[in-house]
Short mmCIF file of C-alpha atoms and ligand atoms in Angstrom, two decimals:
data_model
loop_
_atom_site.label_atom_id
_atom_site.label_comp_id
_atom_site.label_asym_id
_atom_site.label_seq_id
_atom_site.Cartn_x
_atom_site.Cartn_y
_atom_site.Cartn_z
CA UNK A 1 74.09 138.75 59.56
CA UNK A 2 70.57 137.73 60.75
CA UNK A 3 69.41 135.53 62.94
CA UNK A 4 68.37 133.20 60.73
CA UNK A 5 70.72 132.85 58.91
CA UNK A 6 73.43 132.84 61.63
CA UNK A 7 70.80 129.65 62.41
CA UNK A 8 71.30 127.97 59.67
CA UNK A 9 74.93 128.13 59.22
CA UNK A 10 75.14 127.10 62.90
CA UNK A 11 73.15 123.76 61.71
CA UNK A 12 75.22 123.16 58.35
CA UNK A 13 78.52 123.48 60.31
CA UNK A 14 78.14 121.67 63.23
CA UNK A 15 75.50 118.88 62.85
CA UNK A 16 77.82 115.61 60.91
CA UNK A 17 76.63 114.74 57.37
CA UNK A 18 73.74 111.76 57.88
CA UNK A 19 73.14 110.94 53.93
CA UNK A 20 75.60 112.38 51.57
CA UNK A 21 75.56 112.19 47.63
CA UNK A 22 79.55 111.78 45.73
CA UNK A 23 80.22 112.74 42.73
CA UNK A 24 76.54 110.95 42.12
CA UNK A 25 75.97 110.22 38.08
CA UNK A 26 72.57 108.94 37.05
CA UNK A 27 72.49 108.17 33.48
CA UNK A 28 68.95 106.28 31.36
CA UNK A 29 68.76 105.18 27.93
CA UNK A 30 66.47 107.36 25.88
CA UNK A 31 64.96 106.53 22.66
CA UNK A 32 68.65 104.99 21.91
CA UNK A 33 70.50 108.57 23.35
CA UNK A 34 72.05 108.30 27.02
CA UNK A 35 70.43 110.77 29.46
CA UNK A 36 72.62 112.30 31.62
CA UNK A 37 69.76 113.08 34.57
CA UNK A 38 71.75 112.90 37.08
CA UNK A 39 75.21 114.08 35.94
CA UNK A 40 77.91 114.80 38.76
CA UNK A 41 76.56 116.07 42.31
CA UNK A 42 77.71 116.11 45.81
CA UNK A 43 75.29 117.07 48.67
CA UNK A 44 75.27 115.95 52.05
CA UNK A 45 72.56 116.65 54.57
CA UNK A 46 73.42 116.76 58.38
CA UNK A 47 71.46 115.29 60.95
CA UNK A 48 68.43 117.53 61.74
CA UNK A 49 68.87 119.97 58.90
CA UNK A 50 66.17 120.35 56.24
CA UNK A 51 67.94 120.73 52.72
CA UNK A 52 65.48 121.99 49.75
CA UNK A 53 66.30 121.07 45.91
CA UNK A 54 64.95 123.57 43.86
CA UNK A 55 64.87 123.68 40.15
CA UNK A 56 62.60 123.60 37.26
CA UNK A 57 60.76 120.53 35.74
CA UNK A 58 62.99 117.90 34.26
CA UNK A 59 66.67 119.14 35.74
CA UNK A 60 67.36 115.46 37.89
CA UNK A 61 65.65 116.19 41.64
CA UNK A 62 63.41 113.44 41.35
CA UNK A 63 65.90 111.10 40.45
CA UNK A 64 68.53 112.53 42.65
CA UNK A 65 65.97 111.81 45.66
CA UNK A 66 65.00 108.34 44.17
CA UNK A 67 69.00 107.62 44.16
CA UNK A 68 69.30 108.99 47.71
CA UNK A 69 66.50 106.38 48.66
CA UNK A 70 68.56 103.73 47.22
CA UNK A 71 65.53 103.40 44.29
CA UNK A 72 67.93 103.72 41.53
CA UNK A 73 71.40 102.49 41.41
CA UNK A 74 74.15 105.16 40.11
CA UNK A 75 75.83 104.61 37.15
CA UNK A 76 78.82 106.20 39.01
CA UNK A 77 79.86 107.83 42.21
CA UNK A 78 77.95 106.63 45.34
CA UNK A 79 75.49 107.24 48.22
CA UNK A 80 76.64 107.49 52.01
CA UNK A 81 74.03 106.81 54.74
CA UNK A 82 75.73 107.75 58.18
CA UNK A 83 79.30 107.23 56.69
CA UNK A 84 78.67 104.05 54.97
CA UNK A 85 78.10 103.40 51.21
CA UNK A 86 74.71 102.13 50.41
CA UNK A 87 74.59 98.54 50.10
CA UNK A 88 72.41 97.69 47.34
CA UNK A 89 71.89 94.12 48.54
CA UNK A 90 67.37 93.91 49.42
CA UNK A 91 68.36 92.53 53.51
CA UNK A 92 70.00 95.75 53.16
CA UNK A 93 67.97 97.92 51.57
CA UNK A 94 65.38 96.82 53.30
CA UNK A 95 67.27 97.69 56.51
CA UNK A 96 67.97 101.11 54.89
CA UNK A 97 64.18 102.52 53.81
CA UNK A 98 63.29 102.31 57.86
CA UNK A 99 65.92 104.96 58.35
CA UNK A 100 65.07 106.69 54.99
CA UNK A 101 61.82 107.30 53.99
CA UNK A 102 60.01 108.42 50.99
CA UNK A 103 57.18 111.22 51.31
CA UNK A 104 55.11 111.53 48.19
CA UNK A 105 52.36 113.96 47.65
CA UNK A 106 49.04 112.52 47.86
CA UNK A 107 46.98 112.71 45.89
CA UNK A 108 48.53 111.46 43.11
CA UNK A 109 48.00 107.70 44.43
CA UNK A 110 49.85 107.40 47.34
CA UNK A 111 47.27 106.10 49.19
CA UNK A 112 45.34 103.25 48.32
CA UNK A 113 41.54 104.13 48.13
CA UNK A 114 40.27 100.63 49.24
CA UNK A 115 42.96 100.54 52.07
CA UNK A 116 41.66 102.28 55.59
CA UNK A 117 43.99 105.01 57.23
CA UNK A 118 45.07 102.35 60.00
CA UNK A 119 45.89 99.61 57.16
CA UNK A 120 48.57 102.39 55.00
CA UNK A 121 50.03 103.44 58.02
CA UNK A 122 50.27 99.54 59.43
CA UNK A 123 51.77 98.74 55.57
CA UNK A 124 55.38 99.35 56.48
CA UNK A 125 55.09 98.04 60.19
CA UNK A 126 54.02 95.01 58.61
CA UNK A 127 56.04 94.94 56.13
CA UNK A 128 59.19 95.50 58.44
CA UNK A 129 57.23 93.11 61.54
CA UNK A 130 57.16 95.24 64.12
CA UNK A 131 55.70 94.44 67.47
CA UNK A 132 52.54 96.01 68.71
CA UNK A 133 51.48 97.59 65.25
CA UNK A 134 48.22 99.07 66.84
CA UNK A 135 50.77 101.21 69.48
CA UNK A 136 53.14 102.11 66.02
CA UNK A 137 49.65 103.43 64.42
CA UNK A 138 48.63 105.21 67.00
CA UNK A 139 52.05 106.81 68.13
CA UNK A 140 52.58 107.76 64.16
CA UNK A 141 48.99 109.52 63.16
CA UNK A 142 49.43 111.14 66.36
CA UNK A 143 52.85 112.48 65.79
CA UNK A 144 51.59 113.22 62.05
CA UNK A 145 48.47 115.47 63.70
CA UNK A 146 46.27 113.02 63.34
CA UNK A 147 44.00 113.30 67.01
CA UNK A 148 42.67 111.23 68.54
CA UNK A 149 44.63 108.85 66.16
CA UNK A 150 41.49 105.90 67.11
CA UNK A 151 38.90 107.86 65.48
CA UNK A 152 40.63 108.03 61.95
CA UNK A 153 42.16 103.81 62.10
CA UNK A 154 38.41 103.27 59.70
CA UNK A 155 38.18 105.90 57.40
CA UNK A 156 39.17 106.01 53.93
CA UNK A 157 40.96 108.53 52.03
CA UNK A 158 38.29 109.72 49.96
CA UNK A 159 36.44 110.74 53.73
CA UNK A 160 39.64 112.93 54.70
CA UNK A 161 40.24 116.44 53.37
CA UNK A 162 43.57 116.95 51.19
CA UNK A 163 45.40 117.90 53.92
CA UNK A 164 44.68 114.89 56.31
CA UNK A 165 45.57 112.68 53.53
CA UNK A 166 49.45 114.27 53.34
CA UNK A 167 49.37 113.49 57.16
CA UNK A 168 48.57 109.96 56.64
CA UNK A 169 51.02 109.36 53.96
CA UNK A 170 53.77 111.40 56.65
CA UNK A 171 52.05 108.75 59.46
CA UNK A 172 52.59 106.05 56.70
CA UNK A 173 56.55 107.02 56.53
CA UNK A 174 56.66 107.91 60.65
CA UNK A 175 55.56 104.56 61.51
CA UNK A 176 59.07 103.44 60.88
CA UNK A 177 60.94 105.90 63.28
CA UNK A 178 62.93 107.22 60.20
CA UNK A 179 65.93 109.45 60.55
CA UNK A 180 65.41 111.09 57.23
CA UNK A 181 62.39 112.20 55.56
CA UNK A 182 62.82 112.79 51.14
CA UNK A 183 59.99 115.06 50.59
CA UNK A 184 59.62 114.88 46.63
CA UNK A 185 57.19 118.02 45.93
CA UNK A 186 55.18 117.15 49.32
CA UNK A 187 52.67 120.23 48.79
CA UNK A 188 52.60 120.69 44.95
CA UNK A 189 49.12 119.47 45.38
CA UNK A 190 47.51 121.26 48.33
CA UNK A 191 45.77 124.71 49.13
CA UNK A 192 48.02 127.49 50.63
CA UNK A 193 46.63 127.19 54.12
CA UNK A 194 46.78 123.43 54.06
CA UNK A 195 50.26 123.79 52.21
CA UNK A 196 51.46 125.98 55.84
CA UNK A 197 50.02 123.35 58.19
CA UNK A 198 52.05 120.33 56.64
CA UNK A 199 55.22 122.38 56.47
CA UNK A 200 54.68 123.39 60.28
CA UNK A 201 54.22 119.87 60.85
CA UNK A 202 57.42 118.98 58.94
CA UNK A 203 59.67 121.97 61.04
CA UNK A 204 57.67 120.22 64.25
CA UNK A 205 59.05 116.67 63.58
CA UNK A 206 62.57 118.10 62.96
CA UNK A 207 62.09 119.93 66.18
CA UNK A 208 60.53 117.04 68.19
CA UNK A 209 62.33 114.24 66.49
CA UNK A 210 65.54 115.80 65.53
CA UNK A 211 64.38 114.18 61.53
CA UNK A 212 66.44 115.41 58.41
CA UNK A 213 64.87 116.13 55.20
CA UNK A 214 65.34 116.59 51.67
CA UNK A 215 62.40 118.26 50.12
CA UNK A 216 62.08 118.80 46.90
CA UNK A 217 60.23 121.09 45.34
CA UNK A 218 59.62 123.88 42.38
CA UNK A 219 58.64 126.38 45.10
CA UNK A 220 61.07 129.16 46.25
CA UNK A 221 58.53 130.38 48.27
CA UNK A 222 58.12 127.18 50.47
CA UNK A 223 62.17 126.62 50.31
CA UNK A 224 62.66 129.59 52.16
CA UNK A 225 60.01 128.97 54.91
CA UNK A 226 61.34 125.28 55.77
CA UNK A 227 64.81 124.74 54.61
CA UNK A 228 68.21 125.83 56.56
CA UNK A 229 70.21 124.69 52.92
CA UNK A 230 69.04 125.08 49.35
CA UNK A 231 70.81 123.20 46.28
CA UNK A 232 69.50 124.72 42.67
CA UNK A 233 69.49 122.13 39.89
CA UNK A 234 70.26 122.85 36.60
CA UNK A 235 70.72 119.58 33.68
CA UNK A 236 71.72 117.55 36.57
CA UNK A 237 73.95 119.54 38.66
CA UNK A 238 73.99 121.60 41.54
CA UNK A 239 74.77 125.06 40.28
CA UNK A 240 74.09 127.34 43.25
CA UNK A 241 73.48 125.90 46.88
CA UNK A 242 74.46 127.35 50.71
CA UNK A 243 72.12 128.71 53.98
CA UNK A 244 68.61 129.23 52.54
CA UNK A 245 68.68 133.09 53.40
CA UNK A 246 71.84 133.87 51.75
CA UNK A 247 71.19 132.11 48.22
CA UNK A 248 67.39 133.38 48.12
CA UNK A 249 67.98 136.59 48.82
CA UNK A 250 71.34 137.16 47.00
CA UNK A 251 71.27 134.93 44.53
CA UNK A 252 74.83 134.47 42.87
CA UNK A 253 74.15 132.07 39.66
CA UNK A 254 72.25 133.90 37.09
CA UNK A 255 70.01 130.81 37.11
CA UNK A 256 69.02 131.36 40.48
CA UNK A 257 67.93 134.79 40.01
CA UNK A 258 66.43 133.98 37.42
CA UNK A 259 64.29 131.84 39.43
CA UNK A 260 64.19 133.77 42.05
CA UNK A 261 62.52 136.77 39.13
CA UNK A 262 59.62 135.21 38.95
CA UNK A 263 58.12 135.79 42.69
CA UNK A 264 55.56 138.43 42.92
CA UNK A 265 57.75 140.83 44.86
CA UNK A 266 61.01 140.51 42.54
CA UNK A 267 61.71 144.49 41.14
CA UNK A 268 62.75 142.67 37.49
CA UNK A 269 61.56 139.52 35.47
CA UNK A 270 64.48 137.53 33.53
CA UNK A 271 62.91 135.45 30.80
CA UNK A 272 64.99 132.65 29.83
CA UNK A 273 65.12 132.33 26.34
CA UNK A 274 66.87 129.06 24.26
CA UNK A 275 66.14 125.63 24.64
CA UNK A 276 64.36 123.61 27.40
CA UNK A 277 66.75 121.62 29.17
CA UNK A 278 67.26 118.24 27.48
CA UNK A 279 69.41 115.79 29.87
CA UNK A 280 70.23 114.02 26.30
CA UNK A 281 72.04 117.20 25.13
CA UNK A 282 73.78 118.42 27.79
CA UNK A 283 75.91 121.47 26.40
CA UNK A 284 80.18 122.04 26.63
CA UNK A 285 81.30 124.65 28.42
CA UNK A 286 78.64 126.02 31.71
CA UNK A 287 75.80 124.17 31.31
CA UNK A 288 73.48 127.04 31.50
CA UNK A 289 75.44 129.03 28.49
CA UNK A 290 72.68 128.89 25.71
CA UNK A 291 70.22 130.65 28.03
CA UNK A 292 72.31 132.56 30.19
CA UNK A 293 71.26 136.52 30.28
CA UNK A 294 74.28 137.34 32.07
CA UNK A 295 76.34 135.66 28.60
CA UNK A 296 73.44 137.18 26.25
CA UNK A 297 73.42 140.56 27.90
CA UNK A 298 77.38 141.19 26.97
CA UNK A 299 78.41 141.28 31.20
CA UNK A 300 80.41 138.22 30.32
CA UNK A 301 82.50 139.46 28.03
CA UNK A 302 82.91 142.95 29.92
CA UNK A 303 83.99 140.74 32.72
CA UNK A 304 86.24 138.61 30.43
CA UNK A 305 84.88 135.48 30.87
CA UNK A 306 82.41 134.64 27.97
CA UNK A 307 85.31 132.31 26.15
CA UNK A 308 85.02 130.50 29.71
CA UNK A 309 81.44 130.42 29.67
CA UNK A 310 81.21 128.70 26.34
CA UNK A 311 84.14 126.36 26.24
CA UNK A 312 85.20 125.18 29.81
CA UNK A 313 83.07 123.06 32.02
CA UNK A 314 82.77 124.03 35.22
CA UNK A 315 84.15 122.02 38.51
CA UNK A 316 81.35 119.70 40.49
CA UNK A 317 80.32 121.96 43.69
CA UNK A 318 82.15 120.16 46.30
CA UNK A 319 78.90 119.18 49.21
CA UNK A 320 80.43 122.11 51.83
CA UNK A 321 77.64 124.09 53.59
CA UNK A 322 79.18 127.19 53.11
CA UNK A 323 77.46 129.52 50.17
CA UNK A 324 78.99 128.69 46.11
CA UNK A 325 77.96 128.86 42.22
CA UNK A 326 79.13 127.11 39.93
CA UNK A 327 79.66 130.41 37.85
CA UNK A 328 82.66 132.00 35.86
CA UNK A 329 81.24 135.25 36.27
CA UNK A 330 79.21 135.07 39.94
CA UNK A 331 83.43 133.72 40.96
CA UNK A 332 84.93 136.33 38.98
CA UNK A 333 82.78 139.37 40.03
CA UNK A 334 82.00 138.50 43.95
N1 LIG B 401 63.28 106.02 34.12
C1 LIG B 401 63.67 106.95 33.25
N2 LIG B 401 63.99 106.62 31.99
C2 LIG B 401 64.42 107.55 31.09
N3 LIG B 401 64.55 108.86 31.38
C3 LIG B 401 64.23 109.25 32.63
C4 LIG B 401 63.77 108.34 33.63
N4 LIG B 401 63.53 109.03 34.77
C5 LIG B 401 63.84 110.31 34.51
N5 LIG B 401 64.25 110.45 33.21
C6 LIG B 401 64.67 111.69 32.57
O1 LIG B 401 65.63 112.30 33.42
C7 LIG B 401 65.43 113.71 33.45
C8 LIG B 401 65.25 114.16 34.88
O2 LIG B 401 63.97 113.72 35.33
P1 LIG B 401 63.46 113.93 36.82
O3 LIG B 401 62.14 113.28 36.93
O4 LIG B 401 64.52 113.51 37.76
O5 LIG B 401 63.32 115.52 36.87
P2 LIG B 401 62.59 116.46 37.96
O6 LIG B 401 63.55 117.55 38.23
O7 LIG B 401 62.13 115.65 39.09
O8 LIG B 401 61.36 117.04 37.13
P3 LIG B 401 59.89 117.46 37.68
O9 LIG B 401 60.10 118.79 38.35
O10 LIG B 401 59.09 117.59 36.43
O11 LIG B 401 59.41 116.41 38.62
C9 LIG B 401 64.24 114.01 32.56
O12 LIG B 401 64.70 114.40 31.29
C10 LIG B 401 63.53 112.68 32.48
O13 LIG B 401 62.85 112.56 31.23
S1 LIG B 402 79.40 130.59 33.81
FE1 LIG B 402 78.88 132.10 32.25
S2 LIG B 402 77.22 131.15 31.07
FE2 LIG B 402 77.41 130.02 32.99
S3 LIG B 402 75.94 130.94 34.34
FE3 LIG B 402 77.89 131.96 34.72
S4 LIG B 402 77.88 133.76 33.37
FE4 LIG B 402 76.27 132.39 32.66
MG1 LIG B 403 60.22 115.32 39.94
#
């Protein structure tokens, strides 16, 4: 075992669960169809661990995060911030967004162009009346990188480089001395070299602050530099999830490696063939069976699970730390 990964099961194992999805359903009406976008998932994240949810466009992570943040209301199951369900009443939730906060990537209009730096980071101070706002400014652009934090209070976004705008929108959510930090896609938008810089200063606040995160993204790449945990998402459910170094580099669910094909250095490309996912039409049996290569390729049925494959759902992942797939064959081979 490496060191890294002896690491991150260290933090999985022995940090206690802050903000923990159960058996979380998310359902929307659809052009008269019910979309299942959210459709049965546990995950808990422990205090000071960074969790990434990977997956491709359209599988549930945004609204799984937007459900964490109390943003959308379940249709079933529940969210648990630091052991208690989420009240969904707004003295509560109000109470609830200082201790988790919402990281969007800028620029796709997180920050008001009209506003200054010092008024978006003073929003939620305001907002929440906190004493000495100028202090929570200051303390917050300087803890997002931001120095001297006095000589950006009168600029505007549009004066800041693309990289000094994702540390105002991080000052923005600081400000409130969060405990968690829901990253949705936080450097889909930047250069590479700008991308490393924010997700140093994201492994920096965990470090200095002891924050949690969820960050979602469609990156592998920057899963594996920032997260301890990763959760795949497939039609709504975690298929694949454990320490970050285990699942990325032996991935168990075929849908994992065949995410994991597509980086640069992968010796083999799997092309998933059938339809997109479609939360309206999720199919019986595993989830993933129409486009599975493992079920296509015949290794199924040599392993004698194909009738499995195509006819009985799989159990919800339980939210343990420890590596799983939600896989007939990955649990029948491994
Ligand atoms: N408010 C809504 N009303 C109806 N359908 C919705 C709504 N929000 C999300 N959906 C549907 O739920 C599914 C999951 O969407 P979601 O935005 O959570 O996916 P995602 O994994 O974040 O995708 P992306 O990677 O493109 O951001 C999609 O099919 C989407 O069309
Ligand atoms: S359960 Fe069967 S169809 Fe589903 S991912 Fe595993 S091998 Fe493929
Ligand atoms: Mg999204």
């Amino acid at each position: 075992m490496t060191e890294t990964q002896t690491a991150a099961d260290a933090v999985a194992t022995t940090r206690p669960t802050l903000l923990e999805a159960r058996d979380l359903h998310v359902e929307f009406s659809s052009r008269g169809r019910r979309a299942r976008a959210v459709d049965g998932v546990n995950l808990a994240i422990g205090a000071g661990e960074i969790v990434a949810l990977v997956g491709e466009s359209g599988c549930g992570k945004t609204t799984l995060a937007r459900t964490l943040l109390g943003l959308e209301r379940p249709t079933s199951g529940e969210v648990r911030y630091d052991g208690d369900v989420l009240n969904y009443s707004s003295k509560a939730l109000k109470e609830y967004r200082r201790q988790v906060q919402l990281v969007l990537q800028d620029p796709t209009g997180s920050l008001n162009p009209r506003h200054t730096v010092y008024e978006a980071v003073a929003e939620g101070a305001r907002i929440h009346g906190l004493p000495d706002e100028q202090e929570v400014v200051t303390s917050a652009l300087s803890r997002a990188g931001l120095r001297p934090p006095d000589r950006f209070f009168l600029r505007y976004p549009h004066e800041l480089s693309g990289g000094q705008r994702q540390r105002v929108v991080i000052a923005g959510a600081l400000a409130l001395d969060p405990k968690v930090l829901i990253a949705d896609e936080p450097v889909a938008s930047l250069d590479a070299s700008v991308r490393g810089e924010i997700l140093a200063l994201l492994l920096k606040l965990r470090a200095d602050l002891g924050l949690s995160a969820l960050v979602v993204t469609h990156d592998l790449g920057l899963a594996w530099n920032i997260a301890d945990r990763v959760a795949v998402m497939y039609l709504g459910r975690i298929v694949e999830s454990g320490p970050v170094e285990q699942v990325l580099t032996a991935p168990r669910h075929p849908y994992t490696q065949a995410l994991m094909s597509v980086l640069p250095e992968s010796p083999e490309r799997v092309v998933l063939t059938g339809e997109p996912p479609d939360p309206t039409r999720i199919p019986g049996g595993c989830r993933f069976h129409a486009r599975c290569q493992i079920l296509a390729s015949g290794k199924a049925a040599e392993a004698g699970v194909a009738d499995h494959c195509r006819t009985n759902p799989l159990p919800i992942l339980p939210s343990t730390a420890d590596a799983q797939a939600a896989c007939y064959y990955a649990n029948n081979t491994t």
